[in-house]
Each structure stands twice: as C-alpha cells, then as structure tokens.
XYZ file of C-alpha atoms in Angstrom:
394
model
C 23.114 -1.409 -6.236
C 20.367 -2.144 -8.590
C 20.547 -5.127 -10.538
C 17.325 -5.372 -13.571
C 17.038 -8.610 -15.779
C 15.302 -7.975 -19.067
C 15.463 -4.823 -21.695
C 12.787 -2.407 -21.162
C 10.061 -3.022 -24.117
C 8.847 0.210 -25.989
C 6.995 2.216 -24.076
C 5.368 5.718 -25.635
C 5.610 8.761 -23.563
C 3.899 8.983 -20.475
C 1.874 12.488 -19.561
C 2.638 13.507 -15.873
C 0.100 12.455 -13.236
C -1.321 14.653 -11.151
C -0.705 13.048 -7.766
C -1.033 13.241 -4.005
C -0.031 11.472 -1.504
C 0.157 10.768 2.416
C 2.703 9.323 5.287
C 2.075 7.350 8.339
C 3.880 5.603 11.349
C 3.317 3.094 13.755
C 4.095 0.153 16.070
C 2.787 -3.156 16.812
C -0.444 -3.397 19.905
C -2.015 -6.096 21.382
C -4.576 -6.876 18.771
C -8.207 -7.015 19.825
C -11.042 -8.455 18.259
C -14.895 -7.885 18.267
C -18.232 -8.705 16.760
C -18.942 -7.034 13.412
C -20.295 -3.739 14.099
C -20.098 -0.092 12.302
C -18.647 2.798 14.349
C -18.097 6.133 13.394
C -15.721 9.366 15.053
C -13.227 12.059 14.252
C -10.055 13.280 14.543
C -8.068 16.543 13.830
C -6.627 16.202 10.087
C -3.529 18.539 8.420
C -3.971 20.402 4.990
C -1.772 21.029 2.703
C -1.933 22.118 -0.937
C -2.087 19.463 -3.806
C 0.366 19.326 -6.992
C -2.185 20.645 -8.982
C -5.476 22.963 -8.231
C -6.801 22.555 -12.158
C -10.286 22.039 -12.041
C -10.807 21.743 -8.281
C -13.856 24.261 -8.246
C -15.596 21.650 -10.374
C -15.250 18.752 -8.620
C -18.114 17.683 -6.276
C -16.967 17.106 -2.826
C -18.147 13.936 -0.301
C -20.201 14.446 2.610
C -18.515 15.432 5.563
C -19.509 12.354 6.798
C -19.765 8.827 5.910
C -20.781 5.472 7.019
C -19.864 1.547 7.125
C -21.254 -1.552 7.204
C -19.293 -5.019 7.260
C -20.762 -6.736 4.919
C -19.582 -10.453 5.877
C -16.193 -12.116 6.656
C -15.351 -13.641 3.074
C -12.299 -15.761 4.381
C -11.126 -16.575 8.199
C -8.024 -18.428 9.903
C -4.740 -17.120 7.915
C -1.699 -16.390 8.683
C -0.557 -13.160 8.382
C -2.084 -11.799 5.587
C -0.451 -8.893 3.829
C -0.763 -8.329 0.112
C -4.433 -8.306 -1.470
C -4.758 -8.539 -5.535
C -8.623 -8.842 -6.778
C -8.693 -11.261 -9.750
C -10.295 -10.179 -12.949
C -12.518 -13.129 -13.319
C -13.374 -13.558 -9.396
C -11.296 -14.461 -6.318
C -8.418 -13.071 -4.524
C -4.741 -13.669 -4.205
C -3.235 -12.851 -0.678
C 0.427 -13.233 0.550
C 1.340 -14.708 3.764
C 4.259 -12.363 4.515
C 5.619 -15.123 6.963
C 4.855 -18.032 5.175
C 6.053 -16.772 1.764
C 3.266 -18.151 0.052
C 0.174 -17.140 -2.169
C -2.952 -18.444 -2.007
C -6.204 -18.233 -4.067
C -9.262 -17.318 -2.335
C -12.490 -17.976 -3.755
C -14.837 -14.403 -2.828
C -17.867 -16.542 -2.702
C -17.260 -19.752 -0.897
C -13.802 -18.219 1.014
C -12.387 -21.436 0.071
C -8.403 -21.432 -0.367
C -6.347 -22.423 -2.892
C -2.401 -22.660 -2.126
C -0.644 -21.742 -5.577
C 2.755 -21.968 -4.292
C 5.443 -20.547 -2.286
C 7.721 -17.560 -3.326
C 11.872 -18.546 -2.536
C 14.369 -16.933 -1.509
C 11.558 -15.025 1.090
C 13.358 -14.239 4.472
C 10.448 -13.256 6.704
C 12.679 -11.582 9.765
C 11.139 -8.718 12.225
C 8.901 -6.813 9.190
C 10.047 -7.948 6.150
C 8.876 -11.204 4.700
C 6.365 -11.600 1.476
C 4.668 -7.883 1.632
C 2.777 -6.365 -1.430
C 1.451 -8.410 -4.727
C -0.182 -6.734 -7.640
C -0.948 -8.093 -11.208
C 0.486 -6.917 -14.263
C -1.758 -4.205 -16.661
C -1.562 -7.084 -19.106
C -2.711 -9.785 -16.504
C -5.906 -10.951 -19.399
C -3.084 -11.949 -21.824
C -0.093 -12.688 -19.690
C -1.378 -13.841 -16.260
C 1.486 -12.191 -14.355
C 1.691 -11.528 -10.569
C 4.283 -9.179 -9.117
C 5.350 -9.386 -5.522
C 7.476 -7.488 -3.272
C 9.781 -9.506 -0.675
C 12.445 -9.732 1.707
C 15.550 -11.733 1.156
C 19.072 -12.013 3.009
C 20.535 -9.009 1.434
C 17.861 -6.939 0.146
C 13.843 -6.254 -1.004
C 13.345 -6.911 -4.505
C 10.197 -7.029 -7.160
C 9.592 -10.519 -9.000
C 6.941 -11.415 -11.302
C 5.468 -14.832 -11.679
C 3.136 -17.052 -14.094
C -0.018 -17.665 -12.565
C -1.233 -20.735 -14.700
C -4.390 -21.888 -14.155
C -4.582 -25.023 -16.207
C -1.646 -27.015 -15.049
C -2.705 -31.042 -14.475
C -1.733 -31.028 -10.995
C -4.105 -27.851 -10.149
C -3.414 -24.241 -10.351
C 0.069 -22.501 -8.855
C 2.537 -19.849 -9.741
C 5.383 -20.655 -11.683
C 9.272 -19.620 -11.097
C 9.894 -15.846 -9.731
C 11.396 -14.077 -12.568
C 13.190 -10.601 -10.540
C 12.931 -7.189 -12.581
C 14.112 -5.083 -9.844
C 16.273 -5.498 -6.599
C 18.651 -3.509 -3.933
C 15.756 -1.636 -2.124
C 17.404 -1.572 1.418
C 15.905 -4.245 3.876
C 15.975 -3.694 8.294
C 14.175 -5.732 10.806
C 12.165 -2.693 10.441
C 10.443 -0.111 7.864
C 10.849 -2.358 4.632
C 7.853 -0.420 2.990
C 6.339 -3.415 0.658
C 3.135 -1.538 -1.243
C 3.224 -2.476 -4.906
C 0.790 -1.277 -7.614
C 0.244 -0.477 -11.246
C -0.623 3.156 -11.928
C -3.323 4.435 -14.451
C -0.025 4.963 -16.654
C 0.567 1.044 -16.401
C 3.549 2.166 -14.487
C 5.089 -0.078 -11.448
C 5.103 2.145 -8.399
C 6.424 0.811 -5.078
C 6.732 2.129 -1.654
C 9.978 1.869 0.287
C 11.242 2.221 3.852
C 14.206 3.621 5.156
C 15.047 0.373 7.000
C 15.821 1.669 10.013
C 18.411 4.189 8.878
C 17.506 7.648 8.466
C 19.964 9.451 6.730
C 18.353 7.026 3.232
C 15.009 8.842 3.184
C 16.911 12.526 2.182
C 18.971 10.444 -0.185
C 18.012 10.291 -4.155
C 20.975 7.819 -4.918
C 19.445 5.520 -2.270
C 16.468 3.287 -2.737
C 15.245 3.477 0.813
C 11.966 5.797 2.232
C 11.140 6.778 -1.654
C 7.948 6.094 -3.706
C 9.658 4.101 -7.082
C 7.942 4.755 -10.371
C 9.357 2.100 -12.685
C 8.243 -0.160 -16.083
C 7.115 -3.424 -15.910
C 10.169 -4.858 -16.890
C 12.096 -2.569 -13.934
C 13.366 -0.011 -15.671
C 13.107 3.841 -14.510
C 9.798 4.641 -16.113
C 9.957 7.760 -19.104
C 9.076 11.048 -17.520
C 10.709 10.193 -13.860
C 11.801 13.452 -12.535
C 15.371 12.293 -11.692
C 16.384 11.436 -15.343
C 17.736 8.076 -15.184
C 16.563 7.055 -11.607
C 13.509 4.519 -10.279
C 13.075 7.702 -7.775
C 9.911 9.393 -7.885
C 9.370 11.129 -4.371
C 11.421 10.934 -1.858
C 11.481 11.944 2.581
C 9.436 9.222 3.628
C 9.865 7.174 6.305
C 7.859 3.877 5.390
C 4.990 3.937 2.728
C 3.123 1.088 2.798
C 0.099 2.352 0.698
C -0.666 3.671 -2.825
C -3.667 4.222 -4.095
C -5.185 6.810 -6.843
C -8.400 8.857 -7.073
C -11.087 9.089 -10.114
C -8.416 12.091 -11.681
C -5.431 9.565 -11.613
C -3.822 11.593 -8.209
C -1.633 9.642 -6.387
C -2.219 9.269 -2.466
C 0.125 7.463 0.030
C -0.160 6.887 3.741
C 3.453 6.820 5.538
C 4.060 5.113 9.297
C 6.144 8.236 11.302
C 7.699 8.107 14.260
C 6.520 9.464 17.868
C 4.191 12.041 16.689
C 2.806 12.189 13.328
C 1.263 9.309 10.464
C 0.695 11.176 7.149
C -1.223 10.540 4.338
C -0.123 12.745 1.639
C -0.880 13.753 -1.632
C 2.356 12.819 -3.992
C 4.280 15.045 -6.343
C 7.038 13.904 -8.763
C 10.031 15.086 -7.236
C 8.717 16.132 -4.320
C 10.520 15.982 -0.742
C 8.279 14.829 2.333
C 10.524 15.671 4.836
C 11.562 12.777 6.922
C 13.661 12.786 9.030
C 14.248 16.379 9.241
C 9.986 16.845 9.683
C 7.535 14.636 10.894
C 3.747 15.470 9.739
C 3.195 19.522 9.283
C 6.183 21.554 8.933
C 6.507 25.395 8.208
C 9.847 24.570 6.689
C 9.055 25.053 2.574
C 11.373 22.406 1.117
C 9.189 19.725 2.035
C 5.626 19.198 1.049
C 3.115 18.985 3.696
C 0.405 16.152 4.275
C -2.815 16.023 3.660
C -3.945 14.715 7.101
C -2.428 13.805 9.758
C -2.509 11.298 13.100
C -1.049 10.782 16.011
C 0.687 7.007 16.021
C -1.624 5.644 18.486
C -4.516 6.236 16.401
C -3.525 5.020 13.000
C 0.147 3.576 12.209
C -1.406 2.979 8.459
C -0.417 0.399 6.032
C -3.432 -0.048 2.759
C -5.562 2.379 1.636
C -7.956 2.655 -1.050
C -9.931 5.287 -3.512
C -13.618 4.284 -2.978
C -16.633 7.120 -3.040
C -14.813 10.424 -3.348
C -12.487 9.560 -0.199
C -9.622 8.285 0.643
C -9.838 4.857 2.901
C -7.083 3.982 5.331
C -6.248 1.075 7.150
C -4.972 1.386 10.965
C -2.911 -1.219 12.494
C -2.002 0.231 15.763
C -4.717 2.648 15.209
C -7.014 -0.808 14.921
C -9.667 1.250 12.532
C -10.291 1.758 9.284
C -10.111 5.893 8.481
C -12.139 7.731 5.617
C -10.380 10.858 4.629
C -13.057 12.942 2.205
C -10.934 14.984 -0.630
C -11.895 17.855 -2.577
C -8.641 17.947 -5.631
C -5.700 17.118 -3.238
C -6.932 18.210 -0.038
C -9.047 16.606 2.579
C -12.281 18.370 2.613
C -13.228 17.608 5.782
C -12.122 16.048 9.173
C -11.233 12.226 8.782
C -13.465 9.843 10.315
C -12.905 6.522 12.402
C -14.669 3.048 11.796
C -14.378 -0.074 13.233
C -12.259 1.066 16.195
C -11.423 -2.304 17.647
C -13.555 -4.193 16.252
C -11.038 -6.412 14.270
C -8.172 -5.406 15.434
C -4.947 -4.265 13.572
C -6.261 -3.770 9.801
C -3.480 -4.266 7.217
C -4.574 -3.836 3.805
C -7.725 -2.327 1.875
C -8.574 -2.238 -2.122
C -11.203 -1.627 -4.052
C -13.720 -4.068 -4.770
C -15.826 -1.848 -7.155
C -18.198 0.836 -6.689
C -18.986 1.104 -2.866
C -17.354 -1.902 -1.832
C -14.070 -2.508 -0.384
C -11.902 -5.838 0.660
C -10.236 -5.490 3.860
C -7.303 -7.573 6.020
C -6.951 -7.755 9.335
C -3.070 -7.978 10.373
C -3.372 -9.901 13.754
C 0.480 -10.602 14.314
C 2.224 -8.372 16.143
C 4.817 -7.434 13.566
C 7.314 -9.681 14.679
C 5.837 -12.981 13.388
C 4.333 -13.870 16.803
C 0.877 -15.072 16.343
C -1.889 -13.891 18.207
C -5.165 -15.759 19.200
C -7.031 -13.813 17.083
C -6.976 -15.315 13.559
C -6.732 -13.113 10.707
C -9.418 -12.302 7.960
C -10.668 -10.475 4.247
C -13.857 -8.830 5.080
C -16.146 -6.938 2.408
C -17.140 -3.415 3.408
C -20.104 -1.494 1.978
C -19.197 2.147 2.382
C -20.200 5.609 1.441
C-alpha cells in the first residue's frame, strides 16, 4: 500500500527523457584492502539498443580506453558508508546505513560533523539507512531526502538540514512523502536521485521475492519516477502509478549522461550484473532473464558481468562514460557510451585495491567521490575501515 503525506504542488508538463539504463547482482566477499594505486583491464560487455538513436552519429565517442588516478583519501574510519550527496557550498553528507545517521564531511580537512540520526531506521541483513539526495530546491529549502528501512517497509523522507541552529548544525524531523516499497533481509534497492526533470527517481529491489519484479501493481524490483512531494510524477507511463520501469532485480544506481539518458546498474543472480540503459515502460526481464536474452519483451543491457567481477551498487556520468562501482567485483568499472550503447569493452580499475566500492558521484568535470563498502552486507564489520576517496579520471 502506498501511503503519501502532502498534495502534490503544480508541476508543468514534463517532456520524456531519453534514458538508459543497466542491472547488476552480487554477494558479499571478504573485503581486501591495498595501497592507492591505478590499475587498468577488460572484460566482455553486452549491447543492446538504446530508447532513442536521435542524434547518435553526432555525438563524439570516448577513447576506448581510459585511465585513473586516486587522488587522496578525503575521509577514513566510518562505518558503513552508503549514501553520498555533494553539498552545493562544499562538503559531503554520507549515511551510515547501520548506524542510521548522517554526517557532514568537510572535502578539505575530512573532518566530520554528526547532524543527527534518522528514526524509525531498522538496519537488518541489507536494509538500513541506504541512498540520500538533496532536493532541486536545496539553495532555498535546504532539504535532504533519504531512503530507509523500517519494520514494515522502505520509505522516502525528507529532512531540514539547518545550518544555523545554536547548538551546531543537524537535520531536523523526517517528514515521509512516500512509503510501502517492499523490504527483505535482502535486495532492498536504496538509490535515490533527482533527475534533470527535478523528478524523484528511486531504485527498488524485489526483496527477496521474485514474482514482484514482473509486477506493475507492486513496488518491488522497479525504477520509481515520482514528485518531490511523492506523487506519481506527470508523464509516468503507467497513468496513475510511481512505476517507471520495471524486471529488475535490485537497482542500486542511477545516474544520467550529458543528453539527460538515464543509466542504472542492477545486482543479478548467478550469472549476469547489468547496467542498462532505461526506457519508460520498459521490462528488464528479471526473473524470467538474467543479462542478454533473445526473448523480445524485455530490453537488453548495455553491458554485462559475471557476479564475481562486479555485483554493482553507485555509478556515475563523468567524461563520456559510464562509472561503476563493484562490491564483490572490488573495482571501480568505466563503461565508454556512444547514445545508449557502450562503445567499447568496459574497463577495470582499482581491482582490490580498496576493497568492496559502494557508491560513486560526480564531483565535477573529471573528478569523482568514491565509498568503499567494507562490511560484509550483513552489518559485520571488517578490519578494514571504510573511506570517500577523490578520483581523477578520463
């Protein structure tokens, strides 16, 4: 059931995106951990054709290859870092998705500021505090959005951030716009983020129970396009429905190119992670297909791994490619598009370096913030702490 608080505002008519989109799966390893180092390789990746081929011819394509260079750690020793939002004016806020809490760090000094802790978070098996994004309006309103676990469900809240509070910066009371997303002990999805359209999307699991994913009534392993306020956002192919894609598994990343395309990486099973390039309406296949299928109902990725090399969460839109984060996989994957499709083989960085890497976002031009995601997906700590590094890439 899906419970919103608040009337949708007025919101003018919103031209369709042209989108794309990938799927991944994946397990908890033993994390490792190195020195900071930049490593490069390739693997085998799947096309498939994008929503749209308009203007393809003209758009310049990457080099085949690319390169990396860790840049410095900008924070060390936290606990299980999931979320990443880049503030406007400087510093990051990063959930704990065990803790429940949000904390301010400072990109220059890596210093940490705790601004409070989300309730009603139950952090069991996957779920816990998971993706955090701020609100299009975030210069006049100062609104964060997070994505959480509870006891019956995963829900959407949005929260003050007030910075000029006597006792010190912190978040104020969650406010929930949007709840009844399907929660397990496993694939609670948890990727939030505001589209070019200053649209809510959200990525969704099928918590463990399959039959959700082929489901439109059901909230579970979709990609939910939605208004701030959490109501089904105009021009949603379903009519009156959240539901924007649906067949996935667990998407736990969103991210858009320089043509406002929509990408997603999506954990599978035994076989095949995806990342794929997403369609309104479109049907990815899970369960009935996992990665390429010669069945036509469902639309194909983009690229594709096996589960031991990627098991993706983040990626990112940096330098005409696609930028993946591996948590089983432990490296970070660059996936070089031309329109929708990958235009050549994707390549492997860090490969152990850091261990399992959780979340990636833009930090502007060639740079990129990175996570590691040193717990083993249960909440057991490792002895390995956990870290934001900045990435120089091309």
């Amino acid at each position: 059931m899906i419970v919103r608080r608040r009337a949708v505002t007025a919101v003018s008519a919103v031209s369709a995106l042209l989108l794309a989109a990938g799927c991944s799966a994946g397990g908890g390893n033993t994390p490792r951990s190195g020195n900071s180092v930049s490593s490069s390789g390739s693997a085998p990746g799947a096309s498939a054709p994008g929503s749209s081929a308009s203007g393809q011819g003209a758009e310049q394509t990457p080099p085949a290859t690319g390169s990396v260079r860790v840049v410095r750690t900008v924070a060390a020793d936290l606990k299980s870092p999931w979320g990443l939002a880049p503030l406007p004016d400087g510093g990051l806020l990063v959930s704990d998705r065990d803790g429940g809490t949000i904390t301010r760090i400072d990109d220059k000094s890596g210093r940490k500021t705790l601004l409070g802790t989300v309730p009603g978070v139950s952090a069991a098996g996957e779920g816990g505090l998971l993706g955090i994004a701020l609100s299009p309006d975030y210069a006049s309103d100062h609104l964060v959005y997070a994505y959480f676990t509870t006891d019956s469900d995963n829900r959407i809240a949005r929260m003050l951030y007030d910075t000029k509070k006597p006792a010190g910066e912190q978040l104020g009371a969650p406010n929930t716009v949007f709840k009844g997303i399907p929660k397990g002990m496993i694939h609670n999805g948890g990727r939030i983020a505001f589209g070019p359209d200053r649209m809510l999307y959200a990525g969704t699991g099928e918590s463990g129970d399959r039959g959700l994913s082929q489901d439109r009534k059901s909230l579970g392993g979709k990609i939910l396009r939605m208004t701030p306020e959490g109501e089904p956002a105009p021009g949603n192919p379903f009519g009156n429905s959240v539901v924007y894609s649906y067949g996935h598994r667990n998407v736990q990343g969103l991210a858009w190119d320089d043509k406002q395309r929509l990408f997603a990486s999506e954990f599978g099973q035994d076989t095949w992670d995806e990342v794929n390039a997403i369609k309104p309406s479109d049907n990815y296949g899970w369960p009935v297909a996992e990665g390429k299928s010669s069945d036509t109902r469902f639309h194909n990725p983009i690229a594709q791994w096996h589960t031991d090399e990627a098991s993706p969460s983040g990626i990112a839109y940096a330098e005409g490619s696609l930028w993946m984060a591996g948590l089983r996989g432990q490296r970070l994957w660059r996936i070089p598009l031309k329109g929708t499709e990958a235009s050549a083989p994707p390549q492997a960085f860090l490969k152990g370096s850091y261990g399992r890497l959780r979340t990636v976002v833009s930090a502007g031009g060639n740079k990129l913030w990175l996570t590691t995601s040193n717990t083993d997906g249960r909440g057991k700590p490792s002895k390995t702490d956990d870290r934001i590094l900045e990435l120089e890439v091309s």
